Amino acid sequence: MSIMKKAALLSAAFCVMLSGCSMNMSVDTLLSPPKLSDEQTEIYTALTEAAGNVDLRYPRMGEYLSAFVINDLDADGSPEAMVFFERRSSDVNVPAEREAGLRIGFLDRDENGDWRSVYEMAASGTEVESVEFSTLGSDSPKAIITYAGLSSQEKRLSIIGYSDGAPYEAHQMTVSQFCLSAVSEDNGELLLTLTRATQTMPPFFTVYGFNSDGSFTPLYAPIALSNNIADFDRFTTGYYSLNGTPMFCAAIDYLQAENQYSTELVYFNGNGFVTANSFLFSGNQTSYIRRTNSYTPKLNSRDINGDGILDVPMTSVLPGYESLTFPEQLNAVWWFSQESGNIERVATMFVDPQMNYTFTFPGRWEGVVTVTWDAEENTVTFWRAEEDGSHEFALLTIKTIATENINDYDENAAAKDSFKLFAANEDITVYVKNIEYQGLSLTYDEVAAALYVISDKEP
């Protein structure tokens, strides 16, 4: 495959994540509780008839943002409902059995099709964060409910099952992050968790599910992670290639020190999980240190080129910046693929400091091209790097303008400065000035293949 075809794939796949582990929807933006649908009104009426006056409580993030979570909890073909609520203070302790705090009401339809309250239980936390569903290797759906923990780095996780018309809590635990993902074809979707280090224990990666006797338990031996983890950043699942066969792996991006990140990978080998330290990749690079500053945004692991294999970033100082202090350095981003027993660099990329675009270096630019950024003019220029660290011959300049300010620098003004319109969306307009230079200059098609405009600010 040609270098620029690879660059086109890199650009096209840049914002595609391999998993849905991160949750970014939130009800914080709601100014008032949403209006109830007809079905929700029926459920609410049935709930208040049984529980008294209540205030509904809403999950803060995830797919389910309603106080009413409707799902076929017992796999009988008809839906049940969970409702998060607190009793109003005037109703607490009126009858002795009424309890304060966050509660979960469970409702089902009777023989006439009307909603009725069948059970309620105390929640395992005070503020519900998210609700997800998975069988976790069992024969029926389980609700995975997370609650805000004692610190921002921890959350309480509760596994709720539903059988014979009543809910039960199968398990609860404290985790830092979690993800639902299929590890192999044998047991379907499982619960992958990360737990922080304690004074006596390192951080751990653990995979949970229901085993054949119905108990919820770790299905593989937990993996101790690096003691360098100061805080978890992002948890991403994907695949590595083992002799041409895609095998599950997970990338654990973490904060190592201020402005410094790294990644630990855990690989499924068919029988359990191993780390790179015990699963050698031909002695290749396995330390993914990357630093951030005002010129270098933070990046996370992902499938960067759309080939189905997880790639991991690290930063490399651009030519000419080696002798400067860290806050003054500009960096390229090297991406490494977990492929066929080797960890190989598959791309060198420059990310705009303002996260407006990425530019993938063609092979002939490797080690011989550097970058300058002019914040006042919103321009990034790529130069041939000289041996003494200077730069003299410009190869390409990229200029960005906020689309709302486009009248301050339209196409006519750009043409006077030899810029050509490259792309525009509702947020940003991008111009390029491609400069001819023997051996290193790019055609416009090469620029178009290598330059990707970020639309969602999440590379």
PDB file of C-alpha atoms in Angstrom, residues 104-221:
ATOM      1  CA  ILE A 104     -35.221   1.565  43.154  1.00  0.00           C
ATOM      2  CA  GLY A 105     -38.810   0.644  42.360  1.00  0.00           C
ATOM      3  CA  PHE A 106     -39.560  -2.355  40.134  1.00  0.00           C
ATOM      4  CA  LEU A 107     -42.810  -2.505  38.177  1.00  0.00           C
ATOM      5  CA  ASP A 108     -44.397  -5.045  35.852  1.00  0.00           C
ATOM      6  CA  ARG A 109     -47.644  -5.349  33.924  1.00  0.00           C
ATOM      7  CA  ASP A 110     -50.510  -7.381  35.394  1.00  0.00           C
ATOM      8  CA  GLU A 111     -52.826  -9.709  33.491  1.00  0.00           C
ATOM      9  CA  ASN A 112     -54.801  -6.690  32.269  1.00  0.00           C
ATOM     10  CA  GLY A 113     -51.712  -4.989  30.890  1.00  0.00           C
ATOM     11  CA  ASP A 114     -51.656  -2.314  33.618  1.00  0.00           C
ATOM     12  CA  TRP A 115     -48.426  -1.323  35.348  1.00  0.00           C
ATOM     13  CA  ARG A 116     -48.182  -2.302  39.014  1.00  0.00           C
ATOM     14  CA  SER A 117     -45.434  -1.983  41.606  1.00  0.00           C
ATOM     15  CA  VAL A 118     -43.986  -5.381  42.531  1.00  0.00           C
ATOM     16  CA  TYR A 119     -40.890  -4.595  44.584  1.00  0.00           C
ATOM     17  CA  GLU A 120     -38.629  -1.858  45.844  1.00  0.00           C
ATOM     18  CA  MET A 121     -35.145  -1.946  47.273  1.00  0.00           C
ATOM     19  CA  ALA A 122     -32.519   0.419  48.645  1.00  0.00           C
ATOM     20  CA  ALA A 123     -29.984   1.573  46.083  1.00  0.00           C
ATOM     21  CA  SER A 124     -26.328   0.789  46.744  1.00  0.00           C
ATOM     22  CA  GLY A 125     -25.358   4.467  46.526  1.00  0.00           C
ATOM     23  CA  THR A 126     -26.710   7.969  46.899  1.00  0.00           C
ATOM     24  CA  GLU A 127     -26.345   9.283  43.336  1.00  0.00           C
ATOM     25  CA  VAL A 128     -26.860   7.111  40.278  1.00  0.00           C
ATOM     26  CA  GLU A 129     -24.302   7.672  37.497  1.00  0.00           C
ATOM     27  CA  SER A 130     -25.247   5.200  34.777  1.00  0.00           C
ATOM     28  CA  VAL A 131     -27.255   2.106  33.881  1.00  0.00           C
ATOM     29  CA  GLU A 132     -26.221  -0.578  31.382  1.00  0.00           C
ATOM     30  CA  PHE A 133     -27.462  -4.072  30.599  1.00  0.00           C
ATOM     31  CA  SER A 134     -25.593  -7.265  29.777  1.00  0.00           C
ATOM     32  CA  THR A 135     -26.017 -10.980  30.397  1.00  0.00           C
ATOM     33  CA  LEU A 136     -22.396 -11.138  31.647  1.00  0.00           C
ATOM     34  CA  GLY A 137     -22.267 -14.763  30.644  1.00  0.00           C
ATOM     35  CA  SER A 138     -25.595 -15.689  32.282  1.00  0.00           C
ATOM     36  CA  ASP A 139     -28.927 -16.652  30.708  1.00  0.00           C
ATOM     37  CA  SER A 140     -30.742 -13.366  31.360  1.00  0.00           C
ATOM     38  CA  PRO A 141     -29.999  -9.623  31.319  1.00  0.00           C
ATOM     39  CA  LYS A 142     -28.392  -8.016  34.330  1.00  0.00           C
ATOM     40  CA  ALA A 143     -28.532  -4.319  35.172  1.00  0.00           C
ATOM     41  CA  ILE A 144     -25.119  -2.789  35.837  1.00  0.00           C
ATOM     42  CA  ILE A 145     -25.779   0.313  37.924  1.00  0.00           C
ATOM     43  CA  THR A 146     -22.966   2.661  38.910  1.00  0.00           C
ATOM     44  CA  TYR A 147     -23.124   5.180  41.712  1.00  0.00           C
ATOM     45  CA  ALA A 148     -20.863   8.111  42.538  1.00  0.00           C
ATOM     46  CA  GLY A 149     -18.072   6.991  44.857  1.00  0.00           C
ATOM     47  CA  LEU A 150     -16.293   8.661  47.727  1.00  0.00           C
ATOM     48  CA  SER A 151     -13.796  10.208  45.288  1.00  0.00           C
ATOM     49  CA  SER A 152     -13.834  11.212  41.628  1.00  0.00           C
ATOM     50  CA  GLN A 153     -11.509   8.266  40.873  1.00  0.00           C
ATOM     51  CA  GLU A 154     -13.891   5.635  42.231  1.00  0.00           C
ATOM     52  CA  LYS A 155     -17.480   4.522  41.750  1.00  0.00           C
ATOM     53  CA  ARG A 156     -19.741   1.928  43.308  1.00  0.00           C
ATOM     54  CA  LEU A 157     -20.955  -0.731  40.899  1.00  0.00           C
ATOM     55  CA  SER A 158     -24.007  -2.915  41.557  1.00  0.00           C
ATOM     56  CA  ILE A 159     -25.120  -5.959  39.511  1.00  0.00           C
ATOM     57  CA  ILE A 160     -28.908  -6.460  39.670  1.00  0.00           C
ATOM     58  CA  GLY A 161     -30.703  -9.565  38.419  1.00  0.00           C
ATOM     59  CA  TYR A 162     -34.458 -10.196  38.207  1.00  0.00           C
ATOM     60  CA  SER A 163     -36.070 -13.587  38.733  1.00  0.00           C
ATOM     61  CA  ASP A 164     -39.541 -14.848  39.738  1.00  0.00           C
ATOM     62  CA  GLY A 165     -40.908 -11.321  39.824  1.00  0.00           C
ATOM     63  CA  ALA A 166     -38.300  -9.965  42.231  1.00  0.00           C
ATOM     64  CA  PRO A 167     -34.909  -8.285  41.873  1.00  0.00           C
ATOM     65  CA  TYR A 168     -31.764  -9.366  43.652  1.00  0.00           C
ATOM     66  CA  GLU A 169     -28.298  -7.882  43.946  1.00  0.00           C
ATOM     67  CA  ALA A 170     -25.852 -10.435  42.552  1.00  0.00           C
ATOM     68  CA  HIS A 171     -22.745  -8.441  43.430  1.00  0.00           C
ATOM     69  CA  GLN A 172     -21.420  -5.016  44.290  1.00  0.00           C
ATOM     70  CA  MET A 173     -17.886  -3.645  44.162  1.00  0.00           C
ATOM     71  CA  THR A 174     -15.838  -0.461  43.990  1.00  0.00           C
ATOM     72  CA  VAL A 175     -14.074   0.204  40.679  1.00  0.00           C
ATOM     73  CA  SER A 176     -12.187   3.067  39.065  1.00  0.00           C
ATOM     74  CA  GLN A 177     -13.317   2.327  35.515  1.00  0.00           C
ATOM     75  CA  PHE A 178     -15.184  -0.473  33.797  1.00  0.00           C
ATOM     76  CA  CYS A 179     -16.144  -1.625  30.334  1.00  0.00           C
ATOM     77  CA  LEU A 180     -18.507  -4.211  28.865  1.00  0.00           C
ATOM     78  CA  SER A 181     -16.861  -6.191  26.101  1.00  0.00           C
ATOM     79  CA  ALA A 182     -16.718  -9.653  24.541  1.00  0.00           C
ATOM     80  CA  VAL A 183     -13.320 -11.206  25.209  1.00  0.00           C
ATOM     81  CA  SER A 184     -13.881 -14.400  23.198  1.00  0.00           C
ATOM     82  CA  GLU A 185     -16.733 -16.252  21.531  1.00  0.00           C
ATOM     83  CA  ASP A 186     -17.097 -18.593  24.505  1.00  0.00           C
ATOM     84  CA  ASN A 187     -18.940 -16.485  27.065  1.00  0.00           C
ATOM     85  CA  GLY A 188     -20.250 -13.328  25.365  1.00  0.00           C
ATOM     86  CA  GLU A 189     -20.017  -9.884  26.909  1.00  0.00           C
ATOM     87  CA  LEU A 190     -18.184  -9.606  30.228  1.00  0.00           C
ATOM     88  CA  LEU A 191     -17.404  -6.917  32.791  1.00  0.00           C
ATOM     89  CA  LEU A 192     -13.833  -5.577  32.595  1.00  0.00           C
ATOM     90  CA  THR A 193     -12.751  -3.485  35.576  1.00  0.00           C
ATOM     91  CA  LEU A 194      -9.825  -1.349  36.693  1.00  0.00           C
ATOM     92  CA  THR A 195      -9.139  -0.806  40.387  1.00  0.00           C
ATOM     93  CA  ARG A 196      -6.703   1.685  41.862  1.00  0.00           C
ATOM     94  CA  ALA A 197      -3.640   0.816  43.885  1.00  0.00           C
ATOM     95  CA  THR A 198      -3.830   0.726  47.667  1.00  0.00           C
ATOM     96  CA  GLN A 199      -1.084   0.971  50.259  1.00  0.00           C
ATOM     97  CA  THR A 200      -0.601  -2.781  50.077  1.00  0.00           C
ATOM     98  CA  MET A 201      -1.809  -3.760  46.591  1.00  0.00           C
ATOM     99  CA  PRO A 202      -0.983  -2.636  43.028  1.00  0.00           C
ATOM    100  CA  PRO A 203      -3.694  -1.562  40.564  1.00  0.00           C
ATOM    101  CA  PHE A 204      -5.530  -4.473  38.963  1.00  0.00           C
ATOM    102  CA  PHE A 205      -7.297  -5.396  35.726  1.00  0.00           C
ATOM    103  CA  THR A 206     -10.033  -7.991  36.344  1.00  0.00           C
ATOM    104  CA  VAL A 207     -12.609  -9.658  34.092  1.00  0.00           C
ATOM    105  CA  TYR A 208     -15.894 -10.694  35.757  1.00  0.00           C
ATOM    106  CA  GLY A 209     -18.876 -12.746  34.661  1.00  0.00           C
ATOM    107  CA  PHE A 210     -21.299 -15.448  35.748  1.00  0.00           C
ATOM    108  CA  ASN A 211     -19.909 -18.977  35.725  1.00  0.00           C
ATOM    109  CA  SER A 212     -21.742 -22.261  35.218  1.00  0.00           C
ATOM    110  CA  ASP A 213     -23.030 -22.443  38.806  1.00  0.00           C
ATOM    111  CA  GLY A 214     -24.567 -18.967  38.566  1.00  0.00           C
ATOM    112  CA  SER A 215     -22.087 -17.156  40.773  1.00  0.00           C
ATOM    113  CA  PHE A 216     -20.559 -13.832  39.781  1.00  0.00           C
ATOM    114  CA  THR A 217     -16.795 -14.147  39.891  1.00  0.00           C
ATOM    115  CA  PRO A 218     -13.507 -13.299  38.140  1.00  0.00           C
ATOM    116  CA  LEU A 219     -13.356 -15.585  35.100  1.00  0.00           C
ATOM    117  CA  TYR A 220      -9.601 -15.186  34.575  1.00  0.00           C
ATOM    118  CA  ALA A 221      -6.735 -14.493  36.912  1.00  0.00           C
TER     119      ALA A 221
END
